[in-house]
Amino acid sequence: MNIVVLGPPGVGKGTYAKRLSEILKIPHISTGDMLREEIKKGSELGRKVKGYVERGELVPDEIMIEVIKERISQRDCEKGFILDGFPRTLKQAQALDSITKIDIALNFLAPKEVIIERLSGRRICKRCGAIYHIKNMPPKRPGVCDICGGPLYQREDDKPEVIERRLEVYKNTMKPVEDYYRDKGILITIDASAGVEEVVKSCLKVLKEKGLLSD
Ligand code: AP5
């Protein structure tokens, strides 16, 4: 089953995709995580994309399409994948269709105040990438990951001025992508203003209704 998850920065795409990946046993592929990893390593790709990511701008399509082509050709994607953060432009959506077939696009939505609150309180484990929130999903010990004991940090692009820029970029670029999947009849809007477990339940319900998942 090939799923793409769409929605504004901070709506919870990574959180839900990680949970769905465990349940459905298919990999969660986050282009944002992949880019941050390359930046951390200081690789050639990391040096190319660093400025875009830190300013909250989109990385050029040519680069992103190559990254995804390579990633989804790997063996762990044979039974499907959950793509988080790609496509972000119409060109990326069309390129993805030329590589593989997408079964469903889950479009998560929540009010702007909820999103800003989620992004400003987000903390991530430096070692394993687990996502926390200082109020909504706090770790047992402040600043320490429950899963691996690694240190938690705040993303560079979760600073207030970059958050605003990311939301603006999203507003200006995602409509054609949503329309693209709507026209194909595979865009499903999910209300992401509820708690995590409730949102994940809504996703599973939709997958069952669409015949993509048996009971
Ligand atoms: P990326 O990493 O994809 O960032 P994003 O889309 O801005 O999304 P986020 O990761 O910020 O948010 P999320 O929706 O996953 O929320 P999360 O689950 O963490 O991209 C970063 C950058 O990379 C881009 O700006 C761009 O430069 C570049 N890039 C990446 N892909 C690209 C592409 N295809 N083309 C071009 N450039 C690209 O949740 C947020 C917080 O809320 C967490 O603290 C969580 O604990 C909490 N939370 C989540 N859900 C709930 C809930 N239901 N209730 C309470 N709290 C919740």
PDB file of N, CA, C and O and ligand atoms in Angstrom, residues 7-16 30-33 35-36 49 52-54 56-61 64 84-89 92 118-119 121-124 131-134 136-137 155 157-158 166 192-196 199, ligand 1:
ATOM      1  N   GLY A   7      -0.358  17.955   4.339  1.00  0.00           N
ATOM      2  CA  GLY A   7      -0.864  18.820   5.417  1.00  0.00           C
ATOM      3  C   GLY A   7       0.193  19.825   5.801  1.00  0.00           C
ATOM      4  O   GLY A   7       1.387  19.630   5.521  1.00  0.00           O
ATOM      5  N   PRO A   8      -0.220  20.911   6.454  1.00  0.00           N
ATOM      6  CA  PRO A   8       0.719  21.976   6.783  1.00  0.00           C
ATOM      7  C   PRO A   8       1.809  21.539   7.763  1.00  0.00           C
ATOM      8  O   PRO A   8       1.645  20.543   8.464  1.00  0.00           O
ATOM      9  N   PRO A   9       2.915  22.309   7.824  1.00  0.00           N
ATOM     10  CA  PRO A   9       3.964  22.026   8.789  1.00  0.00           C
ATOM     11  C   PRO A   9       3.360  21.933  10.186  1.00  0.00           C
ATOM     12  O   PRO A   9       2.516  22.767  10.546  1.00  0.00           O
ATOM     13  N   GLY A  10       3.752  20.937  10.939  1.00  0.00           N
ATOM     14  CA  GLY A  10       3.336  20.849  12.340  1.00  0.00           C
ATOM     15  C   GLY A  10       1.958  20.269  12.578  1.00  0.00           C
ATOM     16  O   GLY A  10       1.528  20.153  13.725  1.00  0.00           O
ATOM     17  N   VAL A  11       1.253  19.861  11.522  1.00  0.00           N
ATOM     18  CA  VAL A  11      -0.091  19.326  11.736  1.00  0.00           C
ATOM     19  C   VAL A  11      -0.017  17.935  12.390  1.00  0.00           C
ATOM     20  O   VAL A  11      -0.991  17.464  12.983  1.00  0.00           O
ATOM     21  N   GLY A  12       1.168  17.296  12.265  1.00  0.00           N
ATOM     22  CA  GLY A  12       1.352  15.987  12.913  1.00  0.00           C
ATOM     23  C   GLY A  12       1.654  14.854  11.936  1.00  0.00           C
ATOM     24  O   GLY A  12       1.617  13.687  12.304  1.00  0.00           O
ATOM     25  N   LYS A  13       2.015  15.208  10.693  1.00  0.00           N
ATOM     26  CA  LYS A  13       2.252  14.182   9.661  1.00  0.00           C
ATOM     27  C   LYS A  13       3.250  13.121  10.121  1.00  0.00           C
ATOM     28  O   LYS A  13       3.004  11.925  10.004  1.00  0.00           O
ATOM     29  N   GLY A  14       4.371  13.585  10.654  1.00  0.00           N
ATOM     30  CA  GLY A  14       5.420  12.654  11.090  1.00  0.00           C
ATOM     31  C   GLY A  14       4.938  11.761  12.227  1.00  0.00           C
ATOM     32  O   GLY A  14       5.198  10.559  12.247  1.00  0.00           O
ATOM     33  N   THR A  15       4.202  12.351  13.156  1.00  0.00           N
ATOM     34  CA  THR A  15       3.686  11.603  14.312  1.00  0.00           C
ATOM     35  C   THR A  15       2.746  10.483  13.837  1.00  0.00           C
ATOM     36  O   THR A  15       2.886   9.331  14.227  1.00  0.00           O
ATOM     37  N   TYR A  16       1.787  10.818  12.981  1.00  0.00           N
ATOM     38  CA  TYR A  16       0.813   9.814  12.524  1.00  0.00           C
ATOM     39  C   TYR A  16       1.494   8.794  11.600  1.00  0.00           C
ATOM     40  O   TYR A  16       1.201   7.603  11.676  1.00  0.00           O
ATOM     41  N   SER A  30      10.356  10.124   5.496  1.00  0.00           N
ATOM     42  CA  SER A  30      10.160  11.563   5.686  1.00  0.00           C
ATOM     43  C   SER A  30      11.274  12.292   4.948  1.00  0.00           C
ATOM     44  O   SER A  30      12.453  12.137   5.284  1.00  0.00           O
ATOM     45  N   THR A  31      10.898  13.084   3.937  1.00  0.00           N
ATOM     46  CA  THR A  31      11.940  13.797   3.188  1.00  0.00           C
ATOM     47  C   THR A  31      12.625  14.829   4.088  1.00  0.00           C
ATOM     48  O   THR A  31      13.823  15.042   3.981  1.00  0.00           O
ATOM     49  N   GLY A  32      11.868  15.417   5.006  1.00  0.00           N
ATOM     50  CA  GLY A  32      12.468  16.385   5.937  1.00  0.00           C
ATOM     51  C   GLY A  32      13.550  15.711   6.784  1.00  0.00           C
ATOM     52  O   GLY A  32      14.660  16.226   6.923  1.00  0.00           O
ATOM     53  N   ASP A  33      13.230  14.517   7.335  1.00  0.00           N
ATOM     54  CA  ASP A  33      14.220  13.793   8.148  1.00  0.00           C
ATOM     55  C   ASP A  33      15.443  13.435   7.305  1.00  0.00           C
ATOM     56  O   ASP A  33      16.580  13.540   7.772  1.00  0.00           O
ATOM     57  N   LEU A  35      16.637  14.972   4.693  1.00  0.00           N
ATOM     58  CA  LEU A  35      17.448  16.161   4.412  1.00  0.00           C
ATOM     59  C   LEU A  35      18.220  16.604   5.657  1.00  0.00           C
ATOM     60  O   LEU A  35      19.403  16.932   5.578  1.00  0.00           O
ATOM     61  N   ARG A  36      17.535  16.570   6.820  1.00  0.00           N
ATOM     62  CA  ARG A  36      18.228  16.980   8.057  1.00  0.00           C
ATOM     63  C   ARG A  36      19.400  16.053   8.363  1.00  0.00           C
ATOM     64  O   ARG A  36      20.433  16.491   8.846  1.00  0.00           O
ATOM     65  N   VAL A  49      21.345  21.588   0.257  1.00  0.00           N
ATOM     66  CA  VAL A  49      19.964  21.876   0.688  1.00  0.00           C
ATOM     67  C   VAL A  49      19.869  22.696   1.981  1.00  0.00           C
ATOM     68  O   VAL A  49      18.799  23.189   2.316  1.00  0.00           O
ATOM     69  N   TYR A  52      18.083  26.190   2.068  1.00  0.00           N
ATOM     70  CA  TYR A  52      16.635  26.125   1.815  1.00  0.00           C
ATOM     71  C   TYR A  52      15.902  25.671   3.076  1.00  0.00           C
ATOM     72  O   TYR A  52      14.922  26.262   3.489  1.00  0.00           O
ATOM     73  N   VAL A  53      16.391  24.571   3.667  1.00  0.00           N
ATOM     74  CA  VAL A  53      15.699  23.988   4.826  1.00  0.00           C
ATOM     75  C   VAL A  53      15.697  24.987   5.986  1.00  0.00           C
ATOM     76  O   VAL A  53      14.666  25.206   6.622  1.00  0.00           O
ATOM     77  N   GLU A  54      16.830  25.628   6.235  1.00  0.00           N
ATOM     78  CA  GLU A  54      16.905  26.537   7.387  1.00  0.00           C
ATOM     79  C   GLU A  54      16.075  27.799   7.205  1.00  0.00           C
ATOM     80  O   GLU A  54      15.608  28.385   8.168  1.00  0.00           O
ATOM     81  N   GLY A  56      13.232  27.690   5.559  1.00  0.00           N
ATOM     82  CA  GLY A  56      11.836  27.254   5.414  1.00  0.00           C
ATOM     83  C   GLY A  56      11.353  27.303   3.984  1.00  0.00           C
ATOM     84  O   GLY A  56      10.149  27.306   3.715  1.00  0.00           O
ATOM     85  N   GLU A  57      12.313  27.343   3.024  1.00  0.00           N
ATOM     86  CA  GLU A  57      11.957  27.357   1.592  1.00  0.00           C
ATOM     87  C   GLU A  57      11.966  25.932   1.049  1.00  0.00           C
ATOM     88  O   GLU A  57      12.610  25.057   1.631  1.00  0.00           O
ATOM     89  N   LEU A  58      11.326  25.715  -0.097  1.00  0.00           N
ATOM     90  CA  LEU A  58      11.351  24.386  -0.703  1.00  0.00           C
ATOM     91  C   LEU A  58      12.693  24.138  -1.396  1.00  0.00           C
ATOM     92  O   LEU A  58      13.235  25.028  -2.061  1.00  0.00           O
ATOM     93  N   VAL A  59      13.191  22.926  -1.256  1.00  0.00           N
ATOM     94  CA  VAL A  59      14.381  22.486  -1.986  1.00  0.00           C
ATOM     95  C   VAL A  59      13.950  22.288  -3.450  1.00  0.00           C
ATOM     96  O   VAL A  59      12.807  21.847  -3.696  1.00  0.00           O
ATOM     97  N   PRO A  60      14.823  22.605  -4.448  1.00  0.00           N
ATOM     98  CA  PRO A  60      14.389  22.473  -5.858  1.00  0.00           C
ATOM     99  C   PRO A  60      13.880  21.064  -6.204  1.00  0.00           C
ATOM    100  O   PRO A  60      14.408  20.062  -5.707  1.00  0.00           O
ATOM    101  N   ASP A  61      12.866  21.034  -7.062  1.00  0.00           N
ATOM    102  CA  ASP A  61      12.225  19.773  -7.452  1.00  0.00           C
ATOM    103  C   ASP A  61      13.212  18.723  -7.960  1.00  0.00           C
ATOM    104  O   ASP A  61      13.120  17.549  -7.598  1.00  0.00           O
ATOM    105  N   MET A  64      14.855  16.912  -5.142  1.00  0.00           N
ATOM    106  CA  MET A  64      13.944  16.082  -4.339  1.00  0.00           C
ATOM    107  C   MET A  64      13.469  14.846  -5.108  1.00  0.00           C
ATOM    108  O   MET A  64      13.321  13.768  -4.531  1.00  0.00           O
ATOM    109  N   ASP A  84       6.072  11.043   3.624  1.00  0.00           N
ATOM    110  CA  ASP A  84       5.746  12.205   4.458  1.00  0.00           C
ATOM    111  C   ASP A  84       6.639  13.374   4.028  1.00  0.00           C
ATOM    112  O   ASP A  84       7.860  13.308   4.201  1.00  0.00           O
ATOM    113  N   GLY A  85       6.029  14.399   3.443  1.00  0.00           N
ATOM    114  CA  GLY A  85       6.813  15.571   3.023  1.00  0.00           C
ATOM    115  C   GLY A  85       7.049  15.607   1.518  1.00  0.00           C
ATOM    116  O   GLY A  85       7.676  16.527   1.013  1.00  0.00           O
ATOM    117  N   PHE A  86       6.588  14.611   0.816  1.00  0.00           N
ATOM    118  CA  PHE A  86       6.723  14.532  -0.638  1.00  0.00           C
ATOM    119  C   PHE A  86       5.448  13.909  -1.175  1.00  0.00           C
ATOM    120  O   PHE A  86       5.013  12.885  -0.618  1.00  0.00           O
ATOM    121  N   PRO A  87       4.797  14.440  -2.219  1.00  0.00           N
ATOM    122  CA  PRO A  87       5.185  15.615  -3.001  1.00  0.00           C
ATOM    123  C   PRO A  87       4.753  16.933  -2.351  1.00  0.00           C
ATOM    124  O   PRO A  87       3.791  16.977  -1.609  1.00  0.00           O
ATOM    125  N   ARG A  88       5.486  17.977  -2.692  1.00  0.00           N
ATOM    126  CA  ARG A  88       5.157  19.312  -2.199  1.00  0.00           C
ATOM    127  C   ARG A  88       4.867  20.270  -3.335  1.00  0.00           C
ATOM    128  O   ARG A  88       4.530  21.438  -3.080  1.00  0.00           O
ATOM    129  N   THR A  89       5.035  19.814  -4.565  1.00  0.00           N
ATOM    130  CA  THR A  89       4.679  20.637  -5.736  1.00  0.00           C
ATOM    131  C   THR A  89       4.008  19.711  -6.750  1.00  0.00           C
ATOM    132  O   THR A  89       4.161  18.482  -6.676  1.00  0.00           O
ATOM    133  N   GLN A  92       6.465  17.483  -8.466  1.00  0.00           N
ATOM    134  CA  GLN A  92       6.867  16.316  -7.661  1.00  0.00           C
ATOM    135  C   GLN A  92       5.772  15.240  -7.707  1.00  0.00           C
ATOM    136  O   GLN A  92       6.059  14.046  -7.797  1.00  0.00           O
ATOM    137  N   ARG A 118       1.732  23.458  18.295  1.00  0.00           N
ATOM    138  CA  ARG A 118       2.402  22.154  18.155  1.00  0.00           C
ATOM    139  C   ARG A 118       3.863  22.331  17.752  1.00  0.00           C
ATOM    140  O   ARG A 118       4.746  21.654  18.268  1.00  0.00           O
ATOM    141  N   LEU A 119       4.111  23.265  16.812  1.00  0.00           N
ATOM    142  CA  LEU A 119       5.489  23.438  16.338  1.00  0.00           C
ATOM    143  C   LEU A 119       6.377  24.062  17.402  1.00  0.00           C
ATOM    144  O   LEU A 119       7.522  23.651  17.573  1.00  0.00           O
ATOM    145  N   GLY A 121       6.176  23.797  20.562  1.00  0.00           N
ATOM    146  CA  GLY A 121       6.472  22.902  21.692  1.00  0.00           C
ATOM    147  C   GLY A 121       7.127  21.596  21.272  1.00  0.00           C
ATOM    148  O   GLY A 121       7.389  20.727  22.098  1.00  0.00           O
ATOM    149  N   ARG A 122       7.408  21.444  19.981  1.00  0.00           N
ATOM    150  CA  ARG A 122       7.964  20.158  19.508  1.00  0.00           C
ATOM    151  C   ARG A 122       9.422  19.969  19.954  1.00  0.00           C
ATOM    152  O   ARG A 122      10.221  20.895  19.912  1.00  0.00           O
ATOM    153  N   ARG A 123       9.752  18.778  20.366  1.00  0.00           N
ATOM    154  CA  ARG A 123      11.133  18.396  20.656  1.00  0.00           C
ATOM    155  C   ARG A 123      11.377  17.051  19.990  1.00  0.00           C
ATOM    156  O   ARG A 123      10.481  16.203  19.951  1.00  0.00           O
ATOM    157  N   ILE A 124      12.588  16.849  19.483  1.00  0.00           N
ATOM    158  CA  ILE A 124      12.896  15.627  18.737  1.00  0.00           C
ATOM    159  C   ILE A 124      14.146  14.970  19.325  1.00  0.00           C
ATOM    160  O   ILE A 124      15.072  15.670  19.757  1.00  0.00           O
ATOM    161  N   ILE A 131       9.384  11.832  18.191  1.00  0.00           N
ATOM    162  CA  ILE A 131       8.836  13.193  18.279  1.00  0.00           C
ATOM    163  C   ILE A 131       8.071  13.364  19.590  1.00  0.00           C
ATOM    164  O   ILE A 131       7.220  12.533  19.930  1.00  0.00           O
ATOM    165  N   TYR A 132       8.350  14.450  20.308  1.00  0.00           N
ATOM    166  CA  TYR A 132       7.643  14.767  21.562  1.00  0.00           C
ATOM    167  C   TYR A 132       7.057  16.166  21.460  1.00  0.00           C
ATOM    168  O   TYR A 132       7.359  16.926  20.538  1.00  0.00           O
ATOM    169  N   HIS A 133       6.235  16.491  22.462  1.00  0.00           N
ATOM    170  CA  HIS A 133       5.748  17.861  22.593  1.00  0.00           C
ATOM    171  C   HIS A 133       5.803  18.193  24.080  1.00  0.00           C
ATOM    172  O   HIS A 133       5.385  17.366  24.901  1.00  0.00           O
ATOM    173  N   ILE A 134       6.339  19.363  24.414  1.00  0.00           N
ATOM    174  CA  ILE A 134       6.560  19.649  25.837  1.00  0.00           C
ATOM    175  C   ILE A 134       5.269  19.595  26.659  1.00  0.00           C
ATOM    176  O   ILE A 134       5.305  19.281  27.832  1.00  0.00           O
ATOM    177  N   ASN A 136       1.810  18.385  25.066  1.00  0.00           N
ATOM    178  CA  ASN A 136       0.900  17.321  24.600  1.00  0.00           C
ATOM    179  C   ASN A 136       1.463  15.911  24.710  1.00  0.00           C
ATOM    180  O   ASN A 136       0.721  14.965  24.911  1.00  0.00           O
ATOM    181  N   MET A 137       2.786  15.783  24.503  1.00  0.00           N
ATOM    182  CA  MET A 137       3.397  14.450  24.544  1.00  0.00           C
ATOM    183  C   MET A 137       4.760  14.547  25.204  1.00  0.00           C
ATOM    184  O   MET A 137       5.801  14.325  24.563  1.00  0.00           O
ATOM    185  N   ARG A 155      14.067  21.849  16.562  1.00  0.00           N
ATOM    186  CA  ARG A 155      14.514  22.025  15.178  1.00  0.00           C
ATOM    187  C   ARG A 155      14.806  23.491  14.881  1.00  0.00           C
ATOM    188  O   ARG A 155      14.092  24.370  15.335  1.00  0.00           O
ATOM    189  N   ASP A 157      14.247  25.078  12.198  1.00  0.00           N
ATOM    190  CA  ASP A 157      13.157  25.750  11.483  1.00  0.00           C
ATOM    191  C   ASP A 157      11.881  25.837  12.328  1.00  0.00           C
ATOM    192  O   ASP A 157      10.830  26.190  11.812  1.00  0.00           O
ATOM    193  N   ASP A 158      11.976  25.543  13.613  1.00  0.00           N
ATOM    194  CA  ASP A 158      10.812  25.734  14.498  1.00  0.00           C
ATOM    195  C   ASP A 158      10.889  27.066  15.246  1.00  0.00           C
ATOM    196  O   ASP A 158      10.181  27.291  16.223  1.00  0.00           O
ATOM    197  N   ARG A 166       7.323  28.982   6.621  1.00  0.00           N
ATOM    198  CA  ARG A 166       6.947  27.632   6.170  1.00  0.00           C
ATOM    199  C   ARG A 166       5.439  27.552   5.910  1.00  0.00           C
ATOM    200  O   ARG A 166       4.991  26.940   4.950  1.00  0.00           O
ATOM    201  N   ALA A 192      -7.231  16.753  11.945  1.00  0.00           N
ATOM    202  CA  ALA A 192      -6.097  16.437  12.820  1.00  0.00           C
ATOM    203  C   ALA A 192      -6.086  17.319  14.063  1.00  0.00           C
ATOM    204  O   ALA A 192      -5.059  17.447  14.726  1.00  0.00           O
ATOM    205  N   SER A 193      -7.239  17.912  14.386  1.00  0.00           N
ATOM    206  CA  SER A 193      -7.233  18.759  15.586  1.00  0.00           C
ATOM    207  C   SER A 193      -7.431  17.917  16.851  1.00  0.00           C
ATOM    208  O   SER A 193      -7.208  18.395  17.957  1.00  0.00           O
ATOM    209  N   ALA A 194      -7.817  16.648  16.676  1.00  0.00           N
ATOM    210  CA  ALA A 194      -8.001  15.771  17.842  1.00  0.00           C
ATOM    211  C   ALA A 194      -6.657  15.211  18.324  1.00  0.00           C
ATOM    212  O   ALA A 194      -5.607  15.524  17.748  1.00  0.00           O
ATOM    213  N   GLY A 195      -6.702  14.377  19.351  1.00  0.00           N
ATOM    214  CA  GLY A 195      -5.476  13.771  19.882  1.00  0.00           C
ATOM    215  C   GLY A 195      -4.911  12.735  18.919  1.00  0.00           C
ATOM    216  O   GLY A 195      -5.609  12.283  17.991  1.00  0.00           O
ATOM    217  N   VAL A 196      -3.654  12.345  19.140  1.00  0.00           N
ATOM    218  CA  VAL A 196      -2.946  11.473  18.201  1.00  0.00           C
ATOM    219  C   VAL A 196      -3.683  10.150  17.958  1.00  0.00           C
ATOM    220  O   VAL A 196      -3.890   9.751  16.805  1.00  0.00           O
ATOM    221  N   VAL A 199      -6.699  10.522  15.780  1.00  0.00           N
ATOM    222  CA  VAL A 199      -6.367  10.799  14.377  1.00  0.00           C
ATOM    223  C   VAL A 199      -5.912   9.504  13.690  1.00  0.00           C
ATOM    224  O   VAL A 199      -6.332   9.201  12.563  1.00  0.00           O
TER     225      VAL A 199
HETATM  226  P1  AP5 B   1       9.485  18.600   6.878  1.00  0.00           P
HETATM  227  O1  AP5 B   1      10.368  17.961   7.850  1.00  0.00           O
HETATM  228  O2  AP5 B   1       8.666  17.747   5.956  1.00  0.00           O
HETATM  229  O3  AP5 B   1       8.585  19.625   7.677  1.00  0.00           O
HETATM  230  P2  AP5 B   1       7.060  20.031   7.610  1.00  0.00           P
HETATM  231  O4  AP5 B   1       6.237  19.600   6.455  1.00  0.00           O
HETATM  232  O5  AP5 B   1       7.165  21.475   7.817  1.00  0.00           O
HETATM  233  O6  AP5 B   1       6.418  19.185   8.702  1.00  0.00           O
HETATM  234  P3  AP5 B   1       6.902  19.028  10.148  1.00  0.00           P
HETATM  235  O7  AP5 B   1       7.897  17.901  10.239  1.00  0.00           O
HETATM  236  O8  AP5 B   1       7.343  20.331  10.700  1.00  0.00           O
HETATM  237  O9  AP5 B   1       5.563  18.688  10.894  1.00  0.00           O
HETATM  238  P4  AP5 B   1       4.680  17.399  11.000  1.00  0.00           P
HETATM  239  O10 AP5 B   1       3.381  17.652  10.309  1.00  0.00           O
HETATM  240  O11 AP5 B   1       5.436  16.146  10.604  1.00  0.00           O
HETATM  241  O12 AP5 B   1       4.405  17.415  12.563  1.00  0.00           O
HETATM  242  P5  AP5 B   1       4.920  16.482  13.759  1.00  0.00           P
HETATM  243  O13 AP5 B   1       4.406  15.087  13.614  1.00  0.00           O
HETATM  244  O14 AP5 B   1       6.385  16.647  13.982  1.00  0.00           O
HETATM  245  O15 AP5 B   1      10.286  19.595   5.934  1.00  0.00           O
HETATM  246  C1  AP5 B   1      11.264  20.497   6.432  1.00  0.00           C
HETATM  247  C2  AP5 B   1      11.912  21.240   5.281  1.00  0.00           C
HETATM  248  O16 AP5 B   1      12.567  20.312   4.375  1.00  0.00           O
HETATM  249  C3  AP5 B   1      10.984  22.044   4.356  1.00  0.00           C
HETATM  250  O17 AP5 B   1      10.699  23.316   4.898  1.00  0.00           O
HETATM  251  C4  AP5 B   1      11.809  22.105   3.068  1.00  0.00           C
HETATM  252  O18 AP5 B   1      12.831  23.045   3.157  1.00  0.00           O
HETATM  253  C5  AP5 B   1      12.461  20.738   3.000  1.00  0.00           C
HETATM  254  N1  AP5 B   1      11.692  19.719   2.246  1.00  0.00           N
HETATM  255  C6  AP5 B   1      11.229  18.527   2.754  1.00  0.00           C
HETATM  256  N2  AP5 B   1      10.586  17.836   1.798  1.00  0.00           N
HETATM  257  C7  AP5 B   1      10.633  18.599   0.665  1.00  0.00           C
HETATM  258  C8  AP5 B   1      10.118  18.432  -0.660  1.00  0.00           C
HETATM  259  N3  AP5 B   1       9.430  17.345  -1.020  1.00  0.00           N
HETATM  260  N4  AP5 B   1      10.346  19.422  -1.556  1.00  0.00           N
HETATM  261  C9  AP5 B   1      11.035  20.526  -1.231  1.00  0.00           C
HETATM  262  N5  AP5 B   1      11.556  20.746  -0.004  1.00  0.00           N
HETATM  263  C10 AP5 B   1      11.353  19.800   0.940  1.00  0.00           C
HETATM  264  O19 AP5 B   1       4.100  17.145  14.970  1.00  0.00           O
HETATM  265  C11 AP5 B   1       4.363  18.475  15.384  1.00  0.00           C
HETATM  266  C12 AP5 B   1       4.234  18.567  16.928  1.00  0.00           C
HETATM  267  O20 AP5 B   1       2.869  18.410  17.306  1.00  0.00           O
HETATM  268  C13 AP5 B   1       4.995  17.484  17.686  1.00  0.00           C
HETATM  269  O21 AP5 B   1       5.559  18.059  18.826  1.00  0.00           O
HETATM  270  C14 AP5 B   1       3.928  16.446  18.067  1.00  0.00           C
HETATM  271  O22 AP5 B   1       4.268  15.805  19.277  1.00  0.00           O
HETATM  272  C15 AP5 B   1       2.680  17.322  18.205  1.00  0.00           C
HETATM  273  N6  AP5 B   1       1.457  16.667  17.769  1.00  0.00           N
HETATM  274  C16 AP5 B   1       1.279  16.044  16.564  1.00  0.00           C
HETATM  275  N7  AP5 B   1       0.015  15.606  16.454  1.00  0.00           N
HETATM  276  C17 AP5 B   1      -0.629  15.961  17.603  1.00  0.00           C
HETATM  277  C18 AP5 B   1      -1.967  15.810  18.073  1.00  0.00           C
HETATM  278  N8  AP5 B   1      -2.892  15.194  17.335  1.00  0.00           N
HETATM  279  N9  AP5 B   1      -2.280  16.311  19.289  1.00  0.00           N
HETATM  280  C19 AP5 B   1      -1.345  16.939  20.035  1.00  0.00           C
HETATM  281  N10 AP5 B   1      -0.062  17.121  19.649  1.00  0.00           N
HETATM  282  C20 AP5 B   1       0.301  16.640  18.432  1.00  0.00           C
END
